[in-house]
Amino acid sequence: MNQVNYQKEMEKIIEDLDRKVKEGADVPRLFLHGCCAPCSSAVLERLREHFQITVFYFNPNISSAEEYQKRLKEEIRLIGCLNEKKDGAYPVDYIAGDYDPQRFYQAARGLEREPEGGARCRKCFELRLGESAARAEALGYDYVTTTLTISPLKNAALLNEIGNEFCEDKNVKWLPSDFKKKDGYKRSIELSKEYDLYRQNYCGCVFSQQREE
């Protein structure tokens, strides 16, 4: 079976949208699920010339409230830095979702001992992308996607599959992505240094942290 090149799919969509905007169409609105500032940095750099973006920070998988707030503050600080740039790109907005780790624990129940990248991670992706798609539709956005595909440790095909499934019966389209392509992950590291962003060494959930330790 041929592998889907999600990066090329995204580029085709953006090219078509840019053409329509030049012909007088409204600038498309993108609801971007953001997992953290470092991952968001390169994604926003790549997309904010083409979309009016709202970053949706929704990550109930983060076990520690202190860690959650630290990552949220860095996300907000990054967005502020980007909005201060006079580069002609569209300003970026953000929405902070409710912090309710019990939603993650409920989704992960019975899967605590699963390996990283396994069934527990899928449930986590479904929780975050499902909420993102529902919010995007309710708020009238054109597209929704996630920064998670920039990580070399995340399965881009699985994330796109889940995102597509949640958008099938909704009034919002899934924007395919594999942001690690074209040195996206490398660029996120460069931008993290440029903006002095806090980079965490685990995804956020207590099960991942236990394996790191």
XYZ file of N, CA and C in Angstrom, residues 3-211:
627
model
N 2.264 4.831 0.785
C 2.198 5.732 1.909
C 1.729 7.110 1.441
N 0.908 7.739 2.249
C 0.411 9.072 1.917
C 1.457 10.097 2.321
N 1.744 11.038 1.436
C 2.647 12.134 1.759
C 1.779 13.309 2.235
N 1.590 13.384 3.543
C 0.691 14.392 4.101
C 1.228 15.804 3.917
N 2.549 15.944 3.886
C 3.138 17.257 3.653
C 2.744 17.777 2.268
N 2.838 16.929 1.254
C 2.476 17.340 -0.102
C 0.980 17.613 -0.206
N 0.179 16.821 0.486
C -1.272 17.066 0.478
C -1.583 18.443 1.049
N -0.914 18.778 2.135
C -1.126 20.082 2.750
C -0.692 21.205 1.812
N 0.447 21.029 1.184
C 0.957 22.065 0.277
C -0.004 22.317 -0.879
N -0.622 21.254 -1.397
C -1.592 21.413 -2.484
C -2.813 22.200 -2.015
N -3.279 21.885 -0.815
C -4.440 22.593 -0.265
C -4.115 24.067 -0.066
N -2.941 24.347 0.487
C -2.543 25.734 0.743
C -2.382 26.501 -0.560
N -1.803 25.873 -1.558
C -1.643 26.528 -2.864
C -2.999 26.923 -3.440
N -3.965 26.015 -3.323
C -5.315 26.299 -3.836
C -5.986 27.407 -3.026
N -5.820 27.385 -1.706
C -6.410 28.415 -0.855
C -5.798 29.784 -1.127
N -4.477 29.824 -1.306
C -3.799 31.088 -1.605
C -4.322 31.684 -2.909
N -4.528 30.825 -3.892
C -5.049 31.285 -5.186
C -6.440 31.886 -5.005
N -7.271 31.231 -4.221
C -8.639 31.717 -4.004
C -8.643 33.051 -3.262
N -7.728 33.206 -2.314
C -7.633 34.478 -1.574
C -7.237 35.605 -2.517
N -6.302 35.330 -3.414
C -5.890 36.337 -4.393
C -7.043 36.721 -5.308
N -7.975 35.777 -5.504
C -9.136 36.037 -6.354
C -10.285 36.691 -5.580
N -10.061 36.922 -4.287
C -11.073 37.645 -3.508
C -11.754 36.859 -2.407
N -11.396 35.605 -2.227
C -12.010 34.803 -1.166
C -11.490 35.237 0.206
N -12.238 34.919 1.242
C -11.800 35.220 2.599
C -10.575 34.377 2.962
N -9.744 34.919 3.820
C -8.598 34.162 4.318
C -9.120 32.990 5.156
N -8.695 31.773 4.891
C -9.201 30.623 5.645
C -8.800 30.680 7.114
N -9.669 30.170 7.952
C -9.447 30.170 9.404
C -9.068 28.754 9.846
N -7.973 28.661 10.583
C -7.444 27.374 11.028
C -7.460 27.291 12.542
N -8.029 26.221 13.063
C -8.025 25.932 14.495
C -6.917 24.917 14.726
N -5.849 25.362 15.350
C -4.635 24.550 15.476
C -4.471 24.029 16.890
N -4.643 22.725 17.059
C -4.355 22.147 18.373
C -2.857 22.244 18.631
N -2.491 22.937 19.717
C -1.082 23.124 20.051
C -0.709 22.329 21.281
N 0.303 21.484 21.156
C 0.715 20.660 22.300
C 1.708 21.391 23.196
N 2.507 22.284 22.616
C 3.494 23.040 23.393
C 4.093 24.119 22.489
N 4.801 25.067 23.099
C 5.391 26.165 22.328
C 6.472 25.700 21.346
N 7.407 24.833 21.742
C 8.436 24.414 20.784
C 7.855 23.793 19.511
N 6.870 22.914 19.660
C 6.261 22.302 18.476
C 5.458 23.328 17.684
N 4.787 24.237 18.385
C 3.985 25.254 17.707
C 4.839 26.224 16.906
N 6.073 26.464 17.357
C 6.906 27.514 16.762
C 7.084 27.331 15.257
N 7.571 26.174 14.849
C 7.835 25.940 13.432
C 6.538 25.795 12.632
N 5.503 25.270 13.276
C 4.212 25.114 12.597
C 3.605 26.490 12.315
N 3.618 27.360 13.295
C 3.082 28.707 13.097
C 3.895 29.480 12.075
N 5.205 29.322 12.109
C 6.049 29.986 11.116
C 5.656 29.561 9.702
N 5.318 28.290 9.555
C 4.988 27.748 8.239
C 3.588 28.144 7.766
N 2.661 28.328 8.705
C 1.253 28.468 8.314
C 0.649 29.859 8.453
N 1.253 30.737 9.255
C 0.536 31.969 9.565
C 0.499 32.981 8.421
N 1.204 32.717 7.340
C 1.067 33.559 6.147
C -0.118 33.129 5.285
N -0.677 31.968 5.603
C -1.737 31.400 4.762
C -3.091 31.299 5.464
N -3.088 31.338 6.799
C -4.322 31.149 7.565
C -4.428 32.194 8.675
N -5.658 32.485 9.052
C -5.915 33.148 10.322
C -6.006 32.032 11.356
N -5.056 31.987 12.260
C -4.898 30.829 13.144
C -5.291 31.153 14.580
N -6.014 30.227 15.173
C -6.210 30.219 16.612
C -5.589 28.945 17.155
N -4.642 29.093 18.072
C -4.035 27.932 18.717
C -4.940 27.496 19.862
N -5.295 26.232 19.872
C -6.129 25.655 20.923
C -5.238 24.805 21.816
N -4.947 25.326 22.999
C -4.094 24.598 23.930
C -4.993 23.713 24.782
N -5.055 22.429 24.428
C -5.910 21.474 25.121
C -5.131 20.187 25.315
N -4.616 19.986 26.537
C -3.725 18.850 26.790
C -3.956 18.276 28.182
N -5.119 17.638 28.405
C -5.405 17.063 29.715
C -4.519 15.873 30.058
N -3.710 15.425 29.108
C -2.762 14.339 29.370
C -1.630 14.773 30.288
N -1.413 16.089 30.432
C -0.339 16.579 31.290
C -0.749 16.386 32.745
N 0.001 15.557 33.451
C -0.415 15.128 34.782
C -0.261 16.205 35.843
N 0.761 17.026 35.728
C 1.054 18.031 36.734
C 0.445 19.380 36.335
N -0.320 19.978 37.252
C -0.901 21.295 36.979
C 0.192 22.337 36.787
N 1.275 22.222 37.530
C 2.390 23.163 37.394
C 3.014 23.057 36.006
N 3.200 21.822 35.544
C 3.760 21.604 34.207
C 2.816 22.124 33.135
N 1.521 21.883 33.332
C 0.509 22.347 32.378
C 0.571 23.864 32.230
N 0.590 24.564 33.347
C 0.611 26.023 33.315
C 1.918 26.561 32.734
N 3.007 25.884 33.021
C 4.299 26.309 32.485
C 4.301 26.238 30.964
N 3.763 25.157 30.421
C 3.714 24.997 28.966
C 2.724 25.989 28.341
N 1.608 26.227 29.036
C 0.629 27.180 28.523
C 1.219 28.589 28.463
N 1.926 28.987 29.512
C 2.532 30.319 29.539
C 3.548 30.483 28.408
N 4.297 29.419 28.117
C 5.267 29.484 27.031
C 4.576 29.578 25.676
N 3.443 28.883 25.539
C 2.658 28.967 24.304
C 2.181 30.401 24.083
N 1.651 31.001 25.141
C 1.147 32.374 25.049
C 2.287 33.354 24.764
N 3.420 33.141 25.405
C 4.570 34.030 25.182
C 5.058 33.937 23.735
N 5.126 32.725 23.199
C 5.541 32.544 21.808
C 4.603 33.283 20.864
N 3.296 33.127 21.063
C 2.314 33.782 20.202
C 2.492 35.295 20.262
N 2.747 35.813 21.460
C 2.983 37.240 21.601
C 4.208 37.702 20.825
N 5.276 36.920 20.883
C 6.501 37.257 20.141
C 6.251 37.268 18.638
N 5.503 36.285 18.150
C 5.225 36.212 16.717
C 4.348 37.381 16.278
N 3.386 37.737 17.110
C 2.482 38.830 16.755
C 3.179 40.191 16.750
N 4.290 40.288 17.446
C 5.051 41.541 17.464
C 5.885 41.731 16.196
N 6.086 40.657 15.441
C 6.906 40.738 14.232
C 6.155 41.485 13.132
N 6.850 42.342 12.443
C 6.255 43.097 11.336
C 6.625 42.415 10.019
N 6.052 41.230 9.827
C 6.434 40.445 8.656
C 5.277 40.218 7.687
N 4.154 40.862 7.940
C 3.026 40.734 7.019
C 2.149 39.521 7.231
N 2.537 38.627 8.160
C 1.724 37.441 8.416
C 0.503 37.820 9.253
N -0.496 36.947 9.251
C -1.713 37.204 10.017
C -1.451 37.009 11.508
N -2.067 37.839 12.347
C -1.894 37.659 13.796
C -2.490 36.332 14.258
N -1.904 35.788 15.295
C -2.322 34.498 15.849
C -3.070 34.726 17.153
N -4.174 34.020 17.325
C -4.952 34.078 18.557
C -4.782 32.745 19.296
N -5.327 32.643 20.494
C -5.268 31.366 21.202
C -6.490 31.201 22.096
N -6.798 29.946 22.369
C -7.832 29.565 23.327
C -7.223 28.499 24.227
N -7.348 28.679 25.523
C -6.881 27.676 26.476
C -8.060 26.810 26.896
N -7.968 25.528 26.628
C -9.027 24.623 27.043
C -8.992 24.388 28.543
N -10.039 23.795 29.066
C -10.095 23.483 30.493
C -9.047 22.427 30.838
N -8.414 22.593 31.980
C -7.455 21.592 32.442
C -8.188 20.573 33.305
N -8.406 19.399 32.753
C -9.150 18.340 33.443
C -8.453 17.006 33.190
N -7.379 16.704 33.940
C -6.628 15.466 33.700
C -7.447 14.201 33.901
N -8.570 14.316 34.617
C -9.406 13.125 34.820
C -9.961 12.615 33.486
N -10.123 13.502 32.530
C -10.594 13.064 31.206
C -9.559 12.143 30.559
N -8.299 12.485 30.746
C -7.241 11.625 30.200
C -7.186 10.297 30.948
N -7.225 10.344 32.281
C -7.153 9.101 33.066
C -8.305 8.168 32.719
N -9.468 8.751 32.477
C -10.618 7.928 32.102
C -10.395 7.284 30.740
N -9.851 8.061 29.798
C -9.589 7.525 28.453
C -8.514 6.448 28.485
N -7.550 6.586 29.403
C -6.412 5.669 29.451
C -6.639 4.474 30.375
N -7.806 4.409 30.997
C -8.062 3.344 31.966
C -7.891 1.960 31.340
N -7.100 1.129 32.013
C -6.826 -0.218 31.517
C -5.654 -0.287 30.560
N -5.124 0.866 30.173
C -4.019 0.913 29.199
C -2.753 1.508 29.814
N -2.716 1.566 31.137
C -1.609 2.222 31.820
C -0.258 1.594 31.494
N -0.219 0.304 31.266
C 1.044 -0.391 31.023
C 1.377 -0.541 29.541
N 0.569 0.069 28.695
C 0.840 0.019 27.254
C 2.157 0.738 26.939
N 2.889 0.255 25.934
C 4.132 0.949 25.550
C 3.830 2.292 24.904
N 4.829 3.169 24.913
C 4.671 4.456 24.251
C 4.368 4.241 22.768
N 3.417 4.998 22.259
C 3.018 4.857 20.866
C 1.943 3.813 20.652
N 1.501 3.166 21.719
C 0.502 2.106 21.607
C -0.924 2.589 21.782
N -1.765 1.686 22.319
C -3.202 1.959 22.409
C -3.519 3.144 23.316
N -2.722 3.334 24.376
C -2.983 4.470 25.269
C -2.771 5.796 24.545
N -1.718 5.858 23.746
C -1.443 7.088 23.004
C -2.561 7.375 22.002
N -3.084 6.322 21.393
C -4.191 6.535 20.454
C -5.385 7.155 21.175
N -5.704 6.639 22.359
C -6.815 7.202 23.132
C -6.563 8.665 23.470
N -5.316 8.976 23.779
C -4.949 10.360 24.089
C -5.129 11.258 22.870
N -4.683 10.783 21.725
C -4.854 11.556 20.485
C -6.333 11.774 20.190
N -7.130 10.716 20.376
C -8.562 10.822 20.105
C -9.216 11.846 21.021
N -8.800 11.860 22.279
C -9.353 12.825 23.229
C -9.056 14.253 22.785
N -7.806 14.532 22.447
C -7.415 15.907 22.126
C -7.905 16.345 20.744
N -7.819 15.459 19.773
C -8.257 15.838 18.426
C -9.772 15.871 18.315
N -10.439 15.003 19.057
C -11.898 15.023 19.047
C -12.439 16.336 19.598
N -11.855 16.784 20.711
C -12.264 18.058 21.296
C -11.927 19.211 20.358
N -10.767 19.139 19.717
C -10.353 20.206 18.795
C -11.299 20.320 17.612
N -11.676 19.180 17.032
C -12.583 19.195 15.886
C -13.958 19.728 16.281
N -14.438 19.322 17.451
C -15.756 19.786 17.912
C -15.749 21.295 18.151
N -14.685 21.800 18.778
C -14.584 23.246 19.032
C -14.469 24.011 17.713
N -13.663 23.481 16.800
C -13.463 24.155 15.515
C -14.778 24.298 14.761
N -15.579 23.246 14.767
C -16.874 23.306 14.080
C -17.803 24.294 14.784
N -17.860 24.225 16.105
C -18.759 25.087 16.864
C -18.425 26.563 16.669
N -17.143 26.863 16.472
C -16.700 28.249 16.332
C -16.615 28.703 14.873
N -16.955 27.819 13.949
C -17.037 28.206 12.546
C -15.719 28.285 11.800
N -14.748 27.485 12.199
C -13.466 27.473 11.490
C -13.568 26.647 10.210
N -12.651 26.914 9.299
C -12.632 26.186 8.026
C -11.848 24.880 8.134
N -10.740 24.937 8.871
C -9.842 23.784 8.994
C -9.418 23.591 10.441
N -9.015 22.352 10.739
C -8.451 22.022 12.040
C -7.289 21.059 11.822
N -6.240 21.194 12.623
C -5.125 20.251 12.577
C -4.370 20.344 13.892
N -3.239 19.628 14.007
C -2.483 19.573 15.252
C -0.989 19.733 15.005
N -0.313 20.301 15.993
C 1.145 20.432 15.928
C 1.844 19.106 16.224
N 1.115 18.111 16.695
C 1.735 16.858 17.131
C 2.536 16.158 16.038
N 2.188 16.384 14.768
C 2.891 15.660 13.703
C 4.313 16.169 13.481
N 4.724 17.204 14.196
C 6.098 17.685 14.036
C 7.084 16.809 14.804
N 6.589 16.041 15.752
C 7.467 15.221 16.582
C 7.886 13.940 15.862
N 9.179 13.621 15.869
C 9.645 12.356 15.289
C 9.122 11.147 16.063
N 8.636 11.368 17.289
C 8.149 10.279 18.131
C 6.655 10.016 17.954
N 5.989 10.845 17.150
C 4.547 10.684 16.946
C 4.269 10.137 15.548
N 3.258 9.290 15.467
C 2.868 8.635 14.218
C 1.956 9.570 13.414
N 2.520 10.218 12.411
C 1.753 11.194 11.627
C 0.576 10.543 10.909
N 0.771 9.330 10.404
C -0.320 8.644 9.701
C -1.497 8.394 10.636
N -1.200 7.981 11.868
C -2.258 7.731 12.847
C -2.967 9.027 13.219
N -2.218 10.089 13.438
C -2.812 11.373 13.797
C -3.721 11.888 12.684
N -3.289 11.758 11.445
C -4.119 12.198 10.321
C -5.347 11.313 10.150
N -5.191 10.037 10.405
C -6.336 9.124 10.329
C -7.390 9.516 11.356
N -6.952 9.763 12.590
C -7.884 10.142 13.657
C -8.533 11.490 13.348
N -7.721 12.457 12.927
C -8.262 13.768 12.604
C -9.309 13.713 11.510
N -9.021 12.944 10.478
C -9.984 12.790 9.384
C -11.285 12.170 9.873
N -11.174 11.173 10.734
C -12.372 10.499 11.243
C -13.270 11.468 12.005
N -12.671 12.335 12.801
C -13.469 13.279 13.589
C -14.092 14.370 12.737
N -13.531 14.610 11.566
C -14.065 15.679 10.705
C -15.035 15.170 9.643
N -15.167 13.854 9.524
C -15.998 13.281 8.461
C -17.429 13.780 8.500
N -17.998 13.886 9.693
C -19.412 14.277 9.812
C -19.559 15.677 10.376
N -18.515 16.494 10.211
C -18.552 17.842 10.756
C -18.421 18.885 9.654
N -18.740 20.113 10.014
C -18.655 21.239 9.088
C -17.289 21.907 9.161
N -16.252 21.127 9.342
C -14.885 21.627 9.375
C -13.996 20.574 8.714
N -12.983 21.022 8.011
C -12.114 20.096 7.276
C -10.824 19.847 8.055
N -10.354 18.630 7.947
C -9.060 18.288 8.531
C -7.952 18.710 7.566
N -6.971 19.449 8.075
C -5.815 19.827 7.263
C -4.735 18.779 7.462
N -4.443 17.971 6.436
C -3.414 16.941 6.588
C -2.063 17.583 6.845
N -1.227 16.899 7.614
C 0.082 17.467 7.911
C 1.075 16.386 8.295
N 2.314 16.690 8.057
C 3.436 15.945 8.638
C 4.525 16.993 8.816
N 4.379 17.787 9.854
C 5.190 18.985 10.011
C 6.672 18.705 10.233
N 7.011 17.453 10.535
C 8.426 17.138 10.692
C 9.156 17.145 9.344
N 8.398 17.013 8.251
C 8.983 17.042 6.919
C 9.633 18.399 6.637
N 10.539 18.402 5.694
C 11.258 19.623 5.297
C 11.940 20.277 6.500
N 12.545 19.418 7.333
C 13.305 19.872 8.504
C 12.451 20.642 9.505
N 11.167 20.294 9.592
C 10.280 20.983 10.517
C 10.701 20.822 11.969
N 11.071 19.590 12.342
C 11.492 19.368 13.722
C 12.797 20.108 14.012
N 13.718 20.061 13.074
C 14.984 20.791 13.231
C 14.724 22.283 13.394
N 13.791 22.806 12.624
C 13.470 24.230 12.717
C 12.848 24.554 14.073
N 12.073 23.643 14.632
C 11.472 23.883 15.945
C 12.547 24.004 17.020
N 13.612 23.255 16.877
C 14.727 23.343 17.832
C 15.436 24.687 17.681
N 15.622 25.114 16.431
C 16.261 26.409 16.181
C 15.429 27.552 16.759
N 14.116 27.503 16.539
C 13.244 28.556 17.041
C 13.138 28.525 18.566
N 13.221 27.333 19.134
C 13.199 27.226 20.591
C 14.397 27.945 21.194
N 15.537 27.820 20.550
C 16.729 28.532 21.013
C 16.582 30.045 20.792
N 16.033 30.409 19.635
C 15.870 31.828 19.310
C 14.963 32.537 20.322
N 13.876 31.864 20.716
C 12.920 32.470 21.641
C 13.127 32.008 23.089
N 14.156 31.206 23.309
C 14.469 30.687 24.646
C 13.257 29.974 25.242
N 12.683 29.065 24.464
C 11.490 28.349 24.888
C 11.837 27.167 25.787
N 10.977 26.921 26.746
C 11.103 25.751 27.604
C 10.769 24.506 26.786
N 11.702 23.562 26.740
C 11.492 22.295 26.027
C 11.413 21.164 27.043
N 10.289 20.497 27.092
C 10.099 19.388 28.014
C 10.696 18.109 27.428
N 10.980 17.135 28.276
C 11.586 15.891 27.785
C 10.627 14.703 27.841
N 9.327 14.974 28.025
C 8.334 13.895 27.973
C 7.011 14.501 27.535
N 6.088 13.683 27.076
C 4.865 14.194 26.462
C 3.965 14.908 27.454
N 4.040 14.515 28.727
C 3.210 15.168 29.722
C 2.483 14.200 30.629
N 2.171 13.010 30.142
C 1.398 12.081 30.964
C 2.318 11.358 31.950
N 1.751 10.970 33.075
C 2.528 10.358 34.141
C 3.130 9.031 33.709
N 2.481 8.330 32.802
C 2.974 7.019 32.362
C 4.230 7.197 31.502
N 4.221 8.206 30.665
C 5.406 8.522 29.859
C 6.556 8.976 30.756
N 6.257 9.790 31.753
C 7.285 10.300 32.653
C 7.928 9.153 33.435
N 7.152 8.199 33.863
C 7.677 7.053 34.611
C 8.656 6.250 33.772
N 8.376 6.159 32.446
C 9.284 5.416 31.578
C 10.575 6.183 31.334
